[in-house]
Amino acid sequence: TDTKIYERFRAACDIFFNKKREFFAHNREEQENNLQLKTELCIQAEAIAESTDWKKTTDELIKLQKRWKTIGPVPIKQSDKIWKRFRAACDNFFNNKSEFYSNIDSTYKDNLKLKEQLLEEIEAFKEGSDVAENLKQLKDFQRRWAEIGFVPIKQKDTIQEKYRELLNTKFDQLKLNEDDKALLKFRSKIENIASKPNANRRLSMERDKCFNKLKQLENDITLWENNIGFFSNSKNAESMITDVERKIKDAQNKIEILNEKLNILDEFEN
């Protein structure tokens, strides 16, 4: 009887320990597989840790971090090591990103001060008797403004609008011909567009607008030049030809202005 009881007890223990061995064997296998998965995530994170494509890489690393959380435990001896490896790659990127934007913030603030100082110069500018010199000075203001660069986003629209209004006021005060005024104001307009979101798309629209006007004027000139030959036998030929020649000259002047505008756009388009 004692033998039977012992055998029964031993059989129950064997079942338990066999299942225990199976459990831990399966658990070790699963942990080794998890280690392999986490190692692959480390390799992916390390491959992009030095990237300067901040938006894209941030999204990719966040995805890797989310996947990391879905993977189960690894062997205890490797747990701390593999985690530190993954975290080091992530920290390397995010520290670089933080430093980059910190430097940008500082640069933008410096740019804001420079633009505020330039606004004071523009406001204090008094036109002299030399029209060419006055025009040169205003163009220099425009050049310096464009070279300064970006300012903090919260102040961008306010300071750009103040600059545009102030410069346009100065344009109106100068004794310039209408063509020069138009070009200066066009440059101011393009500077304003270039500082806005979707600048390239809006600049492209301005280019298309100028180009279409230019082509239409060229077609008009060709048509008018052809028509002059038909007027020679007309009763009022001389006055009609004079009128057409005036239209041609006016169109040619407009084409010159449009070409100047296209040159201005070239300066701002990427």
mmCIF file of C-alpha atoms in Angstrom:
data_model
loop_
_atom_site.group_PDB
_atom_site.id
_atom_site.type_symbol
_atom_site.label_atom_id
_atom_site.label_comp_id
_atom_site.label_asym_id
_atom_site.label_seq_id
_atom_site.Cartn_x
_atom_site.Cartn_y
_atom_site.Cartn_z
ATOM 1 C CA THR A 1 0.000 0.000 0.000
ATOM 2 C CA ASP A 2 2.808 2.415 0.907
ATOM 3 C CA THR A 3 4.443 1.630 -2.414
ATOM 4 C CA LYS A 4 1.283 2.408 -4.334
ATOM 5 C CA ILE A 5 0.823 5.697 -2.482
ATOM 6 C CA TYR A 6 4.443 6.671 -3.149
ATOM 7 C CA GLU A 7 4.141 5.802 -6.822
ATOM 8 C CA ARG A 8 0.968 7.851 -7.031
ATOM 9 C CA PHE A 9 2.710 10.780 -5.323
ATOM 10 C CA ARG A 10 5.768 10.431 -7.531
ATOM 11 C CA ALA A 11 3.633 10.351 -10.684
ATOM 12 C CA ALA A 12 1.888 13.568 -9.639
ATOM 13 C CA CYS A 13 5.262 15.225 -8.946
ATOM 14 C CA ASP A 14 6.627 14.053 -12.291
ATOM 15 C CA ILE A 15 3.648 15.563 -14.073
ATOM 16 C CA PHE A 16 4.173 18.847 -12.246
ATOM 17 C CA PHE A 17 7.927 19.045 -12.846
ATOM 18 C CA ASN A 18 7.590 18.012 -16.482
ATOM 19 C CA LYS A 19 5.063 20.762 -17.029
ATOM 20 C CA LYS A 20 7.324 23.167 -15.139
ATOM 21 C CA ARG A 21 10.273 22.257 -17.380
ATOM 22 C CA GLU A 22 8.098 22.660 -20.462
ATOM 23 C CA PHE A 23 6.867 26.041 -19.221
ATOM 24 C CA PHE A 24 10.338 27.417 -18.530
ATOM 25 C CA ALA A 25 11.715 25.962 -21.757
ATOM 26 C CA HIS A 26 8.925 27.679 -23.690
ATOM 27 C CA ASN A 27 9.390 30.860 -21.643
ATOM 28 C CA ARG A 28 13.146 30.924 -22.364
ATOM 29 C CA GLU A 29 12.457 30.396 -26.052
ATOM 30 C CA GLU A 30 9.909 33.220 -26.049
ATOM 31 C CA GLN A 31 12.278 35.547 -24.197
ATOM 32 C CA GLU A 32 15.079 34.784 -26.676
ATOM 33 C CA ASN A 33 12.687 35.596 -29.499
ATOM 34 C CA ASN A 34 11.727 38.861 -27.762
ATOM 35 C CA LEU A 35 15.432 39.681 -27.397
ATOM 36 C CA GLN A 36 15.879 39.205 -31.130
ATOM 37 C CA LEU A 37 12.898 41.468 -31.860
ATOM 38 C CA LYS A 38 14.191 44.185 -29.538
ATOM 39 C CA THR A 39 17.684 43.900 -31.006
ATOM 40 C CA GLU A 40 16.188 44.540 -34.449
ATOM 41 C CA LEU A 41 14.438 47.642 -33.078
ATOM 42 C CA CYS A 42 17.773 48.840 -31.654
ATOM 43 C CA ILE A 43 19.415 48.432 -35.057
ATOM 44 C CA GLN A 44 16.608 50.405 -36.736
ATOM 45 C CA ALA A 45 16.772 53.168 -34.109
ATOM 46 C CA GLU A 46 20.569 53.415 -34.349
ATOM 47 C CA ALA A 47 20.354 53.669 -38.143
ATOM 48 C CA ILE A 48 18.340 56.913 -37.918
ATOM 49 C CA ALA A 49 19.703 58.339 -34.659
ATOM 50 C CA GLU A 50 21.880 60.896 -36.477
ATOM 51 C CA SER A 51 19.160 61.971 -38.920
ATOM 52 C CA THR A 52 18.325 65.670 -39.236
ATOM 53 C CA ASP A 53 14.969 65.041 -40.892
ATOM 54 C CA TRP A 54 13.325 65.953 -37.613
ATOM 55 C CA LYS A 55 9.647 65.400 -38.470
ATOM 56 C CA LYS A 56 10.020 62.111 -40.347
ATOM 57 C CA THR A 57 12.512 60.606 -37.898
ATOM 58 C CA THR A 58 10.463 61.662 -34.869
ATOM 59 C CA ASP A 59 7.464 59.810 -36.305
ATOM 60 C CA GLU A 60 9.587 56.734 -37.060
ATOM 61 C CA LEU A 61 11.126 56.608 -33.572
ATOM 62 C CA ILE A 62 7.738 56.997 -31.908
ATOM 63 C CA LYS A 63 6.515 54.019 -33.946
ATOM 64 C CA LEU A 64 9.559 51.996 -32.835
ATOM 65 C CA GLN A 65 8.900 52.950 -29.201
ATOM 66 C CA LYS A 66 5.288 51.803 -29.495
ATOM 67 C CA ARG A 67 6.403 48.486 -31.005
ATOM 68 C CA TRP A 68 8.946 48.085 -28.194
ATOM 69 C CA LYS A 69 6.145 48.254 -25.632
ATOM 70 C CA THR A 70 4.215 45.460 -27.368
ATOM 71 C CA ILE A 71 7.161 43.034 -27.110
ATOM 72 C CA GLY A 72 7.343 40.900 -23.980
ATOM 73 C CA PRO A 73 10.246 40.411 -21.559
ATOM 74 C CA VAL A 74 13.731 39.258 -22.565
ATOM 75 C CA PRO A 75 16.197 37.103 -20.579
ATOM 76 C CA ILE A 76 16.890 38.904 -17.319
ATOM 77 C CA LYS A 77 20.646 39.076 -17.954
ATOM 78 C CA GLN A 78 20.110 41.033 -21.180
ATOM 79 C CA SER A 79 17.107 43.100 -20.070
ATOM 80 C CA ASP A 80 18.946 46.174 -18.782
ATOM 81 C CA LYS A 81 21.570 46.118 -21.531
ATOM 82 C CA ILE A 82 19.118 45.946 -24.444
ATOM 83 C CA TRP A 83 16.915 48.669 -22.938
ATOM 84 C CA LYS A 84 19.879 51.025 -22.449
ATOM 85 C CA ARG A 85 20.966 50.394 -26.046
ATOM 86 C CA PHE A 86 17.542 51.289 -27.437
ATOM 87 C CA ARG A 87 17.129 54.286 -25.153
ATOM 88 C CA ALA A 88 20.586 55.620 -26.061
ATOM 89 C CA ALA A 89 19.689 55.679 -29.770
ATOM 90 C CA CYS A 90 16.400 57.480 -29.090
ATOM 91 C CA ASP A 91 18.003 59.943 -26.670
ATOM 92 C CA ASN A 92 20.758 60.713 -29.162
ATOM 93 C CA PHE A 93 18.250 61.791 -31.803
ATOM 94 C CA PHE A 94 15.917 63.725 -29.499
ATOM 95 C CA ASN A 95 18.819 65.535 -27.797
ATOM 96 C CA ASN A 96 20.140 66.595 -31.213
ATOM 97 C CA LYS A 97 16.664 67.726 -32.207
ATOM 98 C CA SER A 98 16.226 69.714 -29.000
ATOM 99 C CA GLU A 99 19.607 71.412 -29.456
ATOM 100 C CA PHE A 100 18.798 72.248 -33.091
ATOM 101 C CA TYR A 101 15.493 73.928 -32.259
ATOM 102 C CA SER A 102 17.009 75.667 -29.267
ATOM 103 C CA ASN A 103 19.595 77.229 -31.576
ATOM 104 C CA ILE A 104 16.873 78.127 -34.080
ATOM 105 C CA ASP A 105 14.820 79.859 -31.381
ATOM 106 C CA SER A 106 17.866 81.899 -30.431
ATOM 107 C CA THR A 107 18.587 82.766 -34.081
ATOM 108 C CA TYR A 108 14.969 83.727 -34.721
ATOM 109 C CA LYS A 109 14.979 86.049 -31.712
ATOM 110 C CA ASP A 110 18.174 87.687 -32.963
ATOM 111 C CA ASN A 111 16.566 88.091 -36.392
ATOM 112 C CA LEU A 112 13.547 89.749 -34.792
ATOM 113 C CA LYS A 113 15.792 92.323 -33.120
ATOM 114 C CA LEU A 114 17.552 93.005 -36.422
ATOM 115 C CA LYS A 115 14.248 93.534 -38.222
ATOM 116 C CA GLU A 116 12.974 95.822 -35.483
ATOM 117 C CA GLN A 117 16.157 97.884 -35.807
ATOM 118 C CA LEU A 118 15.741 98.022 -39.581
ATOM 119 C CA LEU A 119 12.143 99.198 -39.188
ATOM 120 C CA GLU A 120 13.429 102.073 -37.074
ATOM 121 C CA GLU A 121 15.888 102.956 -39.854
ATOM 122 C CA ILE A 122 13.154 102.886 -42.493
ATOM 123 C CA GLU A 123 10.865 105.005 -40.345
ATOM 124 C CA ALA A 124 13.623 107.565 -39.766
ATOM 125 C CA PHE A 125 14.552 107.719 -43.460
ATOM 126 C CA LYS A 126 13.917 111.130 -45.038
ATOM 127 C CA GLU A 127 14.006 111.401 -48.809
ATOM 128 C CA GLY A 128 16.464 113.857 -50.294
ATOM 129 C CA SER A 129 16.431 115.754 -53.575
ATOM 130 C CA ASP A 130 18.248 112.976 -55.466
ATOM 131 C CA VAL A 131 15.507 110.617 -56.654
ATOM 132 C CA ALA A 132 17.964 107.939 -57.803
ATOM 133 C CA GLU A 133 19.664 107.946 -54.402
ATOM 134 C CA ASN A 134 16.311 107.719 -52.624
ATOM 135 C CA LEU A 135 15.347 104.737 -54.757
ATOM 136 C CA LYS A 136 18.702 103.079 -54.121
ATOM 137 C CA GLN A 137 18.214 103.472 -50.364
ATOM 138 C CA LEU A 138 14.752 101.900 -50.392
ATOM 139 C CA LYS A 139 16.002 98.992 -52.488
ATOM 140 C CA ASP A 140 18.812 98.527 -49.984
ATOM 141 C CA PHE A 141 16.256 98.371 -47.171
ATOM 142 C CA GLN A 142 14.438 95.635 -49.094
ATOM 143 C CA ARG A 143 17.648 93.696 -49.685
ATOM 144 C CA ARG A 144 18.682 93.850 -46.031
ATOM 145 C CA TRP A 145 15.225 92.794 -44.866
ATOM 146 C CA ALA A 146 15.237 89.733 -47.144
ATOM 147 C CA GLU A 147 18.717 88.722 -45.955
ATOM 148 C CA ILE A 148 17.879 88.745 -42.240
ATOM 149 C CA GLY A 149 15.880 85.520 -42.273
ATOM 150 C CA PHE A 150 13.053 84.089 -40.184
ATOM 151 C CA VAL A 151 11.669 85.433 -36.899
ATOM 152 C CA PRO A 152 9.598 83.681 -34.191
ATOM 153 C CA ILE A 153 6.284 82.493 -35.641
ATOM 154 C CA LYS A 154 4.174 84.544 -33.204
ATOM 155 C CA GLN A 155 5.735 87.826 -34.339
ATOM 156 C CA LYS A 156 6.137 86.966 -38.030
ATOM 157 C CA ASP A 157 2.868 88.341 -39.438
ATOM 158 C CA THR A 158 2.864 91.458 -37.268
ATOM 159 C CA ILE A 159 6.373 92.592 -38.135
ATOM 160 C CA GLN A 160 5.999 91.689 -41.819
ATOM 161 C CA GLU A 161 2.806 93.737 -42.109
ATOM 162 C CA LYS A 162 4.406 96.703 -40.338
ATOM 163 C CA TYR A 163 7.359 96.516 -42.738
ATOM 164 C CA ARG A 164 5.106 96.343 -45.804
ATOM 165 C CA GLU A 165 2.960 99.303 -44.733
ATOM 166 C CA LEU A 166 5.968 101.414 -43.745
ATOM 167 C CA LEU A 167 7.845 100.730 -46.963
ATOM 168 C CA ASN A 168 4.801 101.409 -49.135
ATOM 169 C CA THR A 169 4.363 104.739 -47.365
ATOM 170 C CA LYS A 170 7.967 105.614 -48.201
ATOM 171 C CA PHE A 171 7.423 104.587 -51.827
ATOM 172 C CA ASP A 172 4.427 106.898 -52.098
ATOM 173 C CA GLN A 173 6.428 109.806 -50.683
ATOM 174 C CA LEU A 174 9.135 109.513 -53.342
ATOM 175 C CA LYS A 175 8.897 111.356 -56.636
ATOM 176 C CA LEU A 176 9.137 108.178 -58.676
ATOM 177 C CA ASN A 177 7.456 107.292 -61.920
ATOM 178 C CA GLU A 178 4.575 104.850 -61.647
ATOM 179 C CA ASP A 179 6.581 101.961 -63.115
ATOM 180 C CA ASP A 180 9.298 102.225 -60.457
ATOM 181 C CA LYS A 181 6.673 102.469 -57.716
ATOM 182 C CA ALA A 182 4.869 99.433 -59.113
ATOM 183 C CA LEU A 183 8.048 97.344 -59.121
ATOM 184 C CA LEU A 184 9.016 98.362 -55.599
ATOM 185 C CA LYS A 185 5.558 97.551 -54.288
ATOM 186 C CA PHE A 186 5.579 94.262 -56.197
ATOM 187 C CA ARG A 187 8.854 93.313 -54.504
ATOM 188 C CA SER A 188 7.326 94.182 -51.136
ATOM 189 C CA LYS A 189 4.304 92.030 -51.983
ATOM 190 C CA ILE A 190 6.502 89.072 -52.994
ATOM 191 C CA GLU A 191 8.572 89.402 -49.810
ATOM 192 C CA ASN A 192 5.334 89.189 -47.849
ATOM 193 C CA ILE A 193 4.163 86.106 -49.774
ATOM 194 C CA ALA A 194 7.565 84.425 -49.313
ATOM 195 C CA SER A 195 7.197 84.696 -45.533
ATOM 196 C CA LYS A 196 3.811 82.922 -45.501
ATOM 197 C CA PRO A 197 2.867 79.220 -45.439
ATOM 198 C CA ASN A 198 2.616 77.567 -48.871
ATOM 199 C CA ALA A 199 4.936 80.280 -50.196
ATOM 200 C CA ASN A 200 6.174 78.245 -53.161
ATOM 201 C CA ARG A 201 2.644 77.534 -54.384
ATOM 202 C CA ARG A 202 1.612 81.188 -54.097
ATOM 203 C CA LEU A 203 4.816 82.400 -55.755
ATOM 204 C CA SER A 204 4.201 79.944 -58.580
ATOM 205 C CA MET A 205 0.714 81.396 -59.025
ATOM 206 C CA GLU A 206 2.187 84.911 -59.232
ATOM 207 C CA ARG A 207 4.682 83.702 -61.838
ATOM 208 C CA ASP A 208 1.917 82.107 -63.916
ATOM 209 C CA LYS A 209 -0.096 85.315 -63.709
ATOM 210 C CA CYS A 210 2.830 87.441 -64.940
ATOM 211 C CA PHE A 211 3.798 84.950 -67.626
ATOM 212 C CA ASN A 212 0.255 84.704 -68.999
ATOM 213 C CA LYS A 213 -0.044 88.509 -69.155
ATOM 214 C CA LEU A 214 3.301 88.721 -70.922
ATOM 215 C CA LYS A 215 2.327 86.134 -73.553
ATOM 216 C CA GLN A 216 -1.005 87.868 -74.146
ATOM 217 C CA LEU A 217 0.763 91.190 -74.726
ATOM 218 C CA GLU A 218 3.207 89.559 -77.139
ATOM 219 C CA ASN A 219 0.283 88.095 -79.076
ATOM 220 C CA ASP A 220 -1.430 91.500 -79.103
ATOM 221 C CA ILE A 221 1.699 93.175 -80.477
ATOM 222 C CA THR A 222 1.975 90.589 -83.261
ATOM 223 C CA LEU A 223 -1.679 91.145 -84.173
ATOM 224 C CA TRP A 224 -1.359 94.958 -84.136
ATOM 225 C CA GLU A 225 1.795 94.882 -86.238
ATOM 226 C CA ASN A 226 0.020 92.731 -88.813
ATOM 227 C CA ASN A 227 -2.972 95.074 -88.815
ATOM 228 C CA ILE A 228 -0.867 98.151 -89.645
ATOM 229 C CA GLY A 229 -0.480 96.872 -93.206
ATOM 230 C CA PHE A 230 -4.234 96.777 -93.672
ATOM 231 C CA PHE A 231 -4.664 100.403 -92.616
ATOM 232 C CA SER A 232 -2.595 101.913 -95.455
ATOM 233 C CA ASN A 233 -5.554 102.187 -97.816
ATOM 234 C CA SER A 234 -7.997 103.319 -95.158
ATOM 235 C CA LYS A 235 -9.456 106.821 -95.090
ATOM 236 C CA ASN A 236 -8.045 107.604 -91.634
ATOM 237 C CA ALA A 237 -4.900 105.490 -92.083
ATOM 238 C CA GLU A 238 -2.480 107.891 -90.394
ATOM 239 C CA SER A 239 -4.478 108.344 -87.187
ATOM 240 C CA MET A 240 -5.255 104.622 -87.021
ATOM 241 C CA ILE A 241 -1.582 103.690 -87.455
ATOM 242 C CA THR A 242 -0.567 106.248 -84.825
ATOM 243 C CA ASP A 243 -3.094 104.759 -82.404
ATOM 244 C CA VAL A 244 -1.846 101.204 -83.025
ATOM 245 C CA GLU A 245 1.803 102.259 -82.639
ATOM 246 C CA ARG A 246 0.917 103.859 -79.312
ATOM 247 C CA LYS A 247 -0.714 100.600 -78.202
ATOM 248 C CA ILE A 248 2.364 98.636 -79.280
ATOM 249 C CA LYS A 249 4.708 100.945 -77.384
ATOM 250 C CA ASP A 250 2.521 100.750 -74.277
ATOM 251 C CA ALA A 251 2.443 96.948 -74.505
ATOM 252 C CA GLN A 252 6.228 96.790 -74.903
ATOM 253 C CA ASN A 253 6.629 98.882 -71.763
ATOM 254 C CA LYS A 254 4.297 96.552 -69.870
ATOM 255 C CA ILE A 255 6.329 93.569 -71.091
ATOM 256 C CA GLU A 256 9.487 95.174 -69.683
ATOM 257 C CA ILE A 257 7.757 95.601 -66.329
ATOM 258 C CA LEU A 258 6.529 92.000 -66.368
ATOM 259 C CA ASN A 259 10.038 90.734 -67.122
ATOM 260 C CA GLU A 260 11.303 92.745 -64.149
ATOM 261 C CA LYS A 261 8.621 91.137 -61.995
ATOM 262 C CA LEU A 262 9.667 87.677 -63.195
ATOM 263 C CA ASN A 263 13.264 88.524 -62.242
ATOM 264 C CA ILE A 264 12.074 89.481 -58.761
ATOM 265 C CA LEU A 265 10.212 86.175 -58.477
ATOM 266 C CA ASP A 266 13.415 84.340 -59.460
ATOM 267 C CA GLU A 267 15.060 85.732 -56.329
ATOM 268 C CA PHE A 268 12.437 84.247 -54.012
ATOM 269 C CA GLU A 269 11.453 80.936 -55.600
ATOM 270 C CA ASN A 270 13.312 77.791 -54.535
#
